[in-house]
Coordinates of C-alpha atoms in Angstrom, one line a residue:
X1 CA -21.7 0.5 24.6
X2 CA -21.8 -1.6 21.3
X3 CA -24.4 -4.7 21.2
X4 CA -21.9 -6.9 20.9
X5 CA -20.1 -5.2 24.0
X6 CA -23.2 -5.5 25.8
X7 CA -24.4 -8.9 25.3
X8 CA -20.2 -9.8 26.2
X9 CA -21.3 -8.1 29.5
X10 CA -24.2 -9.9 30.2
X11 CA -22.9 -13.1 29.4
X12 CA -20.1 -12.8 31.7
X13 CA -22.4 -11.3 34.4
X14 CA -24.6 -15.0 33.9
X15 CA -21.5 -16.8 34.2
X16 CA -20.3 -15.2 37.3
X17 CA -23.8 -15.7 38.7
X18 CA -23.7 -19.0 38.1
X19 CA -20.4 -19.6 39.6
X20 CA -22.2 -18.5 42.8
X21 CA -24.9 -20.5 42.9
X22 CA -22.6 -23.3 42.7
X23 CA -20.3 -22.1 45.3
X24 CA -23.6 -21.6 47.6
X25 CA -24.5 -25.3 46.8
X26 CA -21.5 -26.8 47.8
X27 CA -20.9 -24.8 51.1
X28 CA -22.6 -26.5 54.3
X29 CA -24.2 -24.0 56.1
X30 CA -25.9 -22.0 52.6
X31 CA -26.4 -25.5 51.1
X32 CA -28.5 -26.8 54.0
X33 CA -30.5 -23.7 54.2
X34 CA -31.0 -23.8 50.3
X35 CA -31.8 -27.5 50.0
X36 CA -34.6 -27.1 53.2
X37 CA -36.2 -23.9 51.4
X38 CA -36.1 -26.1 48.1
X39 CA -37.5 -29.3 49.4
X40 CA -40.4 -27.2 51.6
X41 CA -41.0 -25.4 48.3
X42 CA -40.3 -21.8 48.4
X43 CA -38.3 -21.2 45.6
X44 CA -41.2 -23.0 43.5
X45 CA -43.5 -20.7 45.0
X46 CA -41.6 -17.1 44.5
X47 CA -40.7 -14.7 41.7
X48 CA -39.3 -11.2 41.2
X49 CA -43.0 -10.0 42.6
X50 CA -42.6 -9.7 46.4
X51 CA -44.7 -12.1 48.6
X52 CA -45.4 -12.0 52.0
X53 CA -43.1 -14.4 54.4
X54 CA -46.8 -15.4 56.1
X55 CA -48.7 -15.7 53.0
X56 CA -46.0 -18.3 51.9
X57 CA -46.2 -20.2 55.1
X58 CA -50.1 -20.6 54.9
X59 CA -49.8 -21.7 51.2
X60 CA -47.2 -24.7 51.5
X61 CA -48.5 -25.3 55.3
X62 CA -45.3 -24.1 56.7
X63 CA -44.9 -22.8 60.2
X64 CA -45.1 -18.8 59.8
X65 CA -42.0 -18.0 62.3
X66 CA -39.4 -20.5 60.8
X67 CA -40.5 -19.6 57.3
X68 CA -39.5 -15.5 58.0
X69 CA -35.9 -16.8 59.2
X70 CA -35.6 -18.9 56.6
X71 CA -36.2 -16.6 54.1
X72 CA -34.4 -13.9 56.0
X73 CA -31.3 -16.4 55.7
X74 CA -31.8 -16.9 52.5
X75 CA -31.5 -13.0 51.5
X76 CA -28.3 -12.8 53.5
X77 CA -27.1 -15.7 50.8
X78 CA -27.9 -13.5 48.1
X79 CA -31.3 -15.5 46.9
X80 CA -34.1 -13.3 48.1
X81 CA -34.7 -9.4 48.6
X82 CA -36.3 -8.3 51.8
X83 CA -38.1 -5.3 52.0
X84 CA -39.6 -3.5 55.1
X85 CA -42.6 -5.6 55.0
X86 CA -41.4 -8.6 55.5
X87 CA -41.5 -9.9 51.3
X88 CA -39.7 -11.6 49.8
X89 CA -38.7 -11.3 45.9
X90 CA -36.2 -13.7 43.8
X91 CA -32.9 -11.9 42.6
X92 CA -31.2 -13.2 39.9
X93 CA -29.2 -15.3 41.8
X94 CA -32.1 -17.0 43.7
X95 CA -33.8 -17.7 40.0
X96 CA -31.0 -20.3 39.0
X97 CA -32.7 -22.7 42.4
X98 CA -35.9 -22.6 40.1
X99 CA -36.5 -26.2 39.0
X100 CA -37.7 -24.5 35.8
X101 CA -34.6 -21.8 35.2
X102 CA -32.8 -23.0 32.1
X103 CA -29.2 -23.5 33.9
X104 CA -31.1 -24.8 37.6
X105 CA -28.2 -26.0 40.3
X106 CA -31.4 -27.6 42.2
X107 CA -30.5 -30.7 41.1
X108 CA -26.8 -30.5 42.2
X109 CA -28.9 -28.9 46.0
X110 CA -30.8 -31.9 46.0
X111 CA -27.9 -34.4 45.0
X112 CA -25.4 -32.7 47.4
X113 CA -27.5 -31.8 50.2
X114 CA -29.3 -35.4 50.6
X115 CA -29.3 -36.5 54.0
X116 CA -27.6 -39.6 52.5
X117 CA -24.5 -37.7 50.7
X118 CA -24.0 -35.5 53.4
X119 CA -23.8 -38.3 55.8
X120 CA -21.1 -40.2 53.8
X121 CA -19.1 -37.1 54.3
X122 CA -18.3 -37.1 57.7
X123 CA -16.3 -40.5 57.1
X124 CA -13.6 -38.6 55.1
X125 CA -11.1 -38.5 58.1
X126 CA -11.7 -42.3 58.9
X127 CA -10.9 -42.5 55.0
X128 CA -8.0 -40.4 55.1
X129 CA -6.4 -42.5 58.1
X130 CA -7.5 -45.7 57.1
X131 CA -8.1 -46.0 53.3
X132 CA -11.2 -47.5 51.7
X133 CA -14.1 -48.9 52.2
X134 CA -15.7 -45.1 50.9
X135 CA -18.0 -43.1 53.0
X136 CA -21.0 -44.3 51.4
X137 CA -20.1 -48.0 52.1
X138 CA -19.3 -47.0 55.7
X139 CA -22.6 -45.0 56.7
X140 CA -24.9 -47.0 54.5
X141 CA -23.5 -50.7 54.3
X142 CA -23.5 -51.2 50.5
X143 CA -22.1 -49.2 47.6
X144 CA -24.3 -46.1 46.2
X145 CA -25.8 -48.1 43.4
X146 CA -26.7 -50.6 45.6
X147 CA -28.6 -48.5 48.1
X148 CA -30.4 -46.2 45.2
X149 CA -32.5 -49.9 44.4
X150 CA -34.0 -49.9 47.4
X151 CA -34.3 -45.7 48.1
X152 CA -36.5 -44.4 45.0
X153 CA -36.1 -40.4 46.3
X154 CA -32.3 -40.5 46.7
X155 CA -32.3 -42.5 43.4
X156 CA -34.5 -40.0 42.1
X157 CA -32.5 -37.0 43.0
X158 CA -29.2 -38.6 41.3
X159 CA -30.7 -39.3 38.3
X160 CA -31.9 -36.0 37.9
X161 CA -28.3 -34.4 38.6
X162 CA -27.3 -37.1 35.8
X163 CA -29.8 -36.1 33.7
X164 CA -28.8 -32.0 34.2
X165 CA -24.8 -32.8 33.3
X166 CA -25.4 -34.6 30.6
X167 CA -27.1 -31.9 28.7
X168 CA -24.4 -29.7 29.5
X169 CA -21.4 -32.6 28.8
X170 CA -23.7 -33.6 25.1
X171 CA -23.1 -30.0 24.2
X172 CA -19.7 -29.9 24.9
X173 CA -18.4 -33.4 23.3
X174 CA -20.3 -31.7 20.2
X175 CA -18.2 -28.4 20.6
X176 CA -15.1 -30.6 21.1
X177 CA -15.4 -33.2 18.5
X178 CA -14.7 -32.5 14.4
X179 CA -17.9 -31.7 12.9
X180 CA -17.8 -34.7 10.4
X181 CA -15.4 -37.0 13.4
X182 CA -18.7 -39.7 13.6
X183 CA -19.8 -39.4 9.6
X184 CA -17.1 -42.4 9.2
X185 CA -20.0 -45.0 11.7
X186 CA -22.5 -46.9 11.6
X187 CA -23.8 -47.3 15.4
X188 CA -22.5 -45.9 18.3
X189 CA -23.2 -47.3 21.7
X190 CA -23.3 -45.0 25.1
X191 CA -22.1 -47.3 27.9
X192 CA -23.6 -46.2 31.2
X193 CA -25.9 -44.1 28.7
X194 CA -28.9 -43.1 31.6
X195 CA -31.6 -41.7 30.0
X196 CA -29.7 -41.1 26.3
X197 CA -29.6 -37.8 26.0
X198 CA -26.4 -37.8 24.6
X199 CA -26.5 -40.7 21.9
X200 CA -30.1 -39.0 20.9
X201 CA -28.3 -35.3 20.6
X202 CA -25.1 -37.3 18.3
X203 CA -28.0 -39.0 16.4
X204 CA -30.2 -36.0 15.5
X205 CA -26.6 -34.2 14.6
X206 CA -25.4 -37.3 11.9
X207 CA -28.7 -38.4 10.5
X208 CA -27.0 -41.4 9.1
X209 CA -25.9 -43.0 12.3
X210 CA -27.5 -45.7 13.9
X211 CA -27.6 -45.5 18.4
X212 CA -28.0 -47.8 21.2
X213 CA -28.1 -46.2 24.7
X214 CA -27.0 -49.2 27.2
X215 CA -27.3 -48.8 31.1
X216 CA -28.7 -50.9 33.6
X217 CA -31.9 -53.2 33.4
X218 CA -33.6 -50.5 36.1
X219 CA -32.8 -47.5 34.3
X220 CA -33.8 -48.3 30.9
X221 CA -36.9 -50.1 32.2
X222 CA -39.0 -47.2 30.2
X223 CA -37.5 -46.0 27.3
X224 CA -37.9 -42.2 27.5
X225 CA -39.2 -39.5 25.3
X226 CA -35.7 -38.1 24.1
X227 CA -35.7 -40.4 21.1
X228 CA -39.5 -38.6 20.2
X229 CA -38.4 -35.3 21.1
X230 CA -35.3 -35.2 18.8
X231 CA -36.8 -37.4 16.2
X232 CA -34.5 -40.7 16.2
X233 CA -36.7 -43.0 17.6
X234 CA -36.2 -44.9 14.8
X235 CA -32.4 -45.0 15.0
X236 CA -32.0 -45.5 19.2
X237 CA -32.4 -48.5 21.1
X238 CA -32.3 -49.3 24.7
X239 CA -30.7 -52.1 25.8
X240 CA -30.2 -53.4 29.7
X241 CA -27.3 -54.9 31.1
X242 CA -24.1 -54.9 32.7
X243 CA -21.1 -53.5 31.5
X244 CA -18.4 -55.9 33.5
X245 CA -20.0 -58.7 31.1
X246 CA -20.8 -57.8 27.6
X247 CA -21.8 -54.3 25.5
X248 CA -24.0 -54.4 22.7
X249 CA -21.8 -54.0 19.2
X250 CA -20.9 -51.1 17.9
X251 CA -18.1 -49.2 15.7
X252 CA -18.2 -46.4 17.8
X253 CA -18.1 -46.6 21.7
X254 CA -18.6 -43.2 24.0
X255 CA -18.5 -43.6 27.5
X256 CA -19.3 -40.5 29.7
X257 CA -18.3 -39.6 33.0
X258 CA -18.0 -43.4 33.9
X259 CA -14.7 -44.8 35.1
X260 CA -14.0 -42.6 37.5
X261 CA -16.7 -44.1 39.3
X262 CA -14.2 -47.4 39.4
X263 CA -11.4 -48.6 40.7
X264 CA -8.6 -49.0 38.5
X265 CA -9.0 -53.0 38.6
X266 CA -12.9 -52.5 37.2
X267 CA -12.0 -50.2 34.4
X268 CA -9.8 -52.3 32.9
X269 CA -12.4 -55.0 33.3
X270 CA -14.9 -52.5 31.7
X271 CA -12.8 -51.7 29.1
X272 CA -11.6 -55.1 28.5
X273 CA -15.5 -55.6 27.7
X274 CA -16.4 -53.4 25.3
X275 CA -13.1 -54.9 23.6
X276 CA -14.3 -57.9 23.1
X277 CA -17.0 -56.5 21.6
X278 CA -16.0 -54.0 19.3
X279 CA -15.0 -54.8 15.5
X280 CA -11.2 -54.4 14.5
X281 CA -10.9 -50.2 14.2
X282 CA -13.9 -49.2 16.7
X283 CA -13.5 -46.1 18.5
X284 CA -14.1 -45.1 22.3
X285 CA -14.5 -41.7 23.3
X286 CA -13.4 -41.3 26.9
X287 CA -15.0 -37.6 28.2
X288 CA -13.9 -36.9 32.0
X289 CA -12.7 -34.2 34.2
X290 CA -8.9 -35.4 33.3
X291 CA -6.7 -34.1 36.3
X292 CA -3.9 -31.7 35.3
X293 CA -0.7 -30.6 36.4
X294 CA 0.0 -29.8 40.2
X295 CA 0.7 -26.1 39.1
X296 CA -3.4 -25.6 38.0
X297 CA -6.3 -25.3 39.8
X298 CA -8.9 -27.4 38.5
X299 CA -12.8 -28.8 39.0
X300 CA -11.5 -32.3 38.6
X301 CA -9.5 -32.2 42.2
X302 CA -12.3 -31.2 44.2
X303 CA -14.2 -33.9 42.1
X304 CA -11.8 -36.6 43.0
X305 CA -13.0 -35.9 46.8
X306 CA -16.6 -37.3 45.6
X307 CA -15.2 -40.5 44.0
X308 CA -13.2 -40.7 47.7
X309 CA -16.1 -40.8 49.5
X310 CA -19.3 -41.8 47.7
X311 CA -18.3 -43.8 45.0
X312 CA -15.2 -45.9 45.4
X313 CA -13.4 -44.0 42.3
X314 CA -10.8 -41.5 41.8
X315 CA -10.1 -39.1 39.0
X316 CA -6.8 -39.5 36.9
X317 CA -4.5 -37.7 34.5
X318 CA -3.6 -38.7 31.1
X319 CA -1.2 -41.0 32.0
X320 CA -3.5 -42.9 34.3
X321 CA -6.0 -43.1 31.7
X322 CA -3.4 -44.5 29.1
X323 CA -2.7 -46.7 31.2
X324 CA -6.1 -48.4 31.8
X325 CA -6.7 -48.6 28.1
X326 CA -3.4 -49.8 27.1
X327 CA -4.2 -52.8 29.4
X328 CA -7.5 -53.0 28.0
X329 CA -6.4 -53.3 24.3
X330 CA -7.3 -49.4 23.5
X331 CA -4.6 -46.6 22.5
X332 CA -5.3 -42.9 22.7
X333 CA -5.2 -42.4 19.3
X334 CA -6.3 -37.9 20.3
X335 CA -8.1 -35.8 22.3
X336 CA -10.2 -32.6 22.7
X337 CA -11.2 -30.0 25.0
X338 CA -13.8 -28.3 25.0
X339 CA -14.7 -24.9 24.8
X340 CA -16.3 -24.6 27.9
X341 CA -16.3 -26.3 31.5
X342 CA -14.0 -28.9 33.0
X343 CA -14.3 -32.1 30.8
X344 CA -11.9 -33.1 28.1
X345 CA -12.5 -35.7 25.4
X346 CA -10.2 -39.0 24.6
X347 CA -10.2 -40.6 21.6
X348 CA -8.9 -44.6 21.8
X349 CA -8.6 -47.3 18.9
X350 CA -7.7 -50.8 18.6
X351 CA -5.4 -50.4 16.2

């Protein structure tokens, strides 16, 4: 076998890995039993050298008999190896719930798996018969940005899934977009920007451009060390605020896995915004999971159960996103998709 046939090989095999750890996260019985063995520590605490079940437990504290079925359920997932011992090692598959493996699900586990997510879920009939308010709303009595305010670990634990999908989304608005498509601006402003790691990964790619990362007052309290670690701390600002009354100006707008958090009625309102802002011939890039034809399977309709329930959203197709920008004053003026994963990228003007 060539190299280049092998390392095809390999590549595949990772990305069929992959797909199963992310199957395992989203099923309830494995996703329980993974999220409990995260959150107690186990997966922090093994490798590919086997370890006793009742060394573990004395380590983290653990009960000894619950820790060996734990495990035991977690080699039946696919996670651990058991051998006659009682030890257990990581497979390959179990490394990818490592907080420090390079493509870690554990935040989606953590995210997915809350007590307070799950919990939302069981509204969905209600939902289905009745219509809104969302699950969240219903088991928790305020919307899920409301509630993360006053509950630091679920905040916590979304952020960090936020954090994870924008690396992966950054890299694939890169792949999408033109390689010179943002040489022609001077600033560009991520709405709804969290931490920045996507205006930070554009500005260390056109060293000409100018960022400001804009999200709310809480989560750009503390400007984070993304701007040191790519080297644009001199071209990225934070800025706090909300989005359903001004944005910061820019020439260049980019707004990432944000309206389908929102009704219909709100993006419009947040789009009519940033149009107030933005000079005569801006740009907003639009990147979401847009929904396609009834004939294709796709990540964006199991998505669209998500914005049922937790967040009082929906996914959309083309048209529906048209739509909300035409009302807004924007016109798809193109679009990309990516290489790789689910998201595709919409290019609007005022023009």
């Amino acid at each position: 076998m060539s190299e280049t046939a092998s390392e095809s090989e390999t590549a595949r095999t990772d990305a069929e890995r992959l797909r199963r750890a992310q199957e395992l996260v989203d099923g309830l019985w494995s996703g329980r039993v993974l999220h409990a063995a995260a959150e107690v520590g186990l997966f922090g605490s093994l490798d590919e050298e086997p370890t006793a079940a009742e060394g573990l437990a004395a380590d983290l504290d653990l009960d000894p008999d619950a820790t060996y079925r734990l495990l035991r359920a977690l080699s039946h997932f696919g996670a651990l190896d058991e051998d006659d011992q009682r030890r257990f090692a990581l497979t390959p598959l179990g490394r990818h719930f490592r907080e420090d493996h390079p493509r870690s699900v554990r935040p989606g586990l953590m995210l997915f798996q809350s007590p307070e997510w799950v919990s939302a879920m069981t509204h969905l009939p209600d939902i289905v018969r009745e219509g809104g308010p969302d699950g969240f709303v219903r088991e928790h009595g305020r919307d899920i940005f409301d509630y993360m305010s006053d509950a630091p670990e679920f905040a916590s634990a979304f952020d960090e899934f936020m954090t994870s999908m924008s690396h992966q989304h950054a890299e694939a608005v890169l792949d999408a977009l033109p390689d010179d498509e943002l040489s022609q601006f001077d600033r560009v402003c991520d709405v709804g920007g969290g931490q920045g790691y996507l205006c930070c990964r554009l500005l260390a790619q056109y060293p000409d451009l100018r960022g400001t990362v804009f999200d709310r007052p809480s989560v750009v309290a503390e400007v984070p060390a993304l701007p040191d670690e790519f080297g644009v701390a001199d071209r990225c600002d934070y800025v706090g605020g909300d989005m359903f009354e001004s944005v910061p100006e820019a020439d260049a707008y980019f707004m990432k896995w944000i309206l389908h958090d929102w009704t219909d009625q709100e993006c419009v309102e947040i789009l009519s915004t940033i149009r107030e802002a933005a000079p005569d011939g801006a740009r907003l890039f639009v990147v979401e999971a847009v929904v396609p034809g009834p004939a294709q399977s796709h990540f964006s309709k199991k998505l669209d159960m998500t914005m049922l329930v937790h967040m009082g959203g929906r996914e959309r197709t083309r048209a529906e996103y048209a739509s909300l920008l035409e009302r807004a004053g924007w016109t798809i003026a193109d679009e990309w998709v990516p290489p790789e994963g689910p998201m595709r990228l919409l290019e609007a003007t005022t023009d």
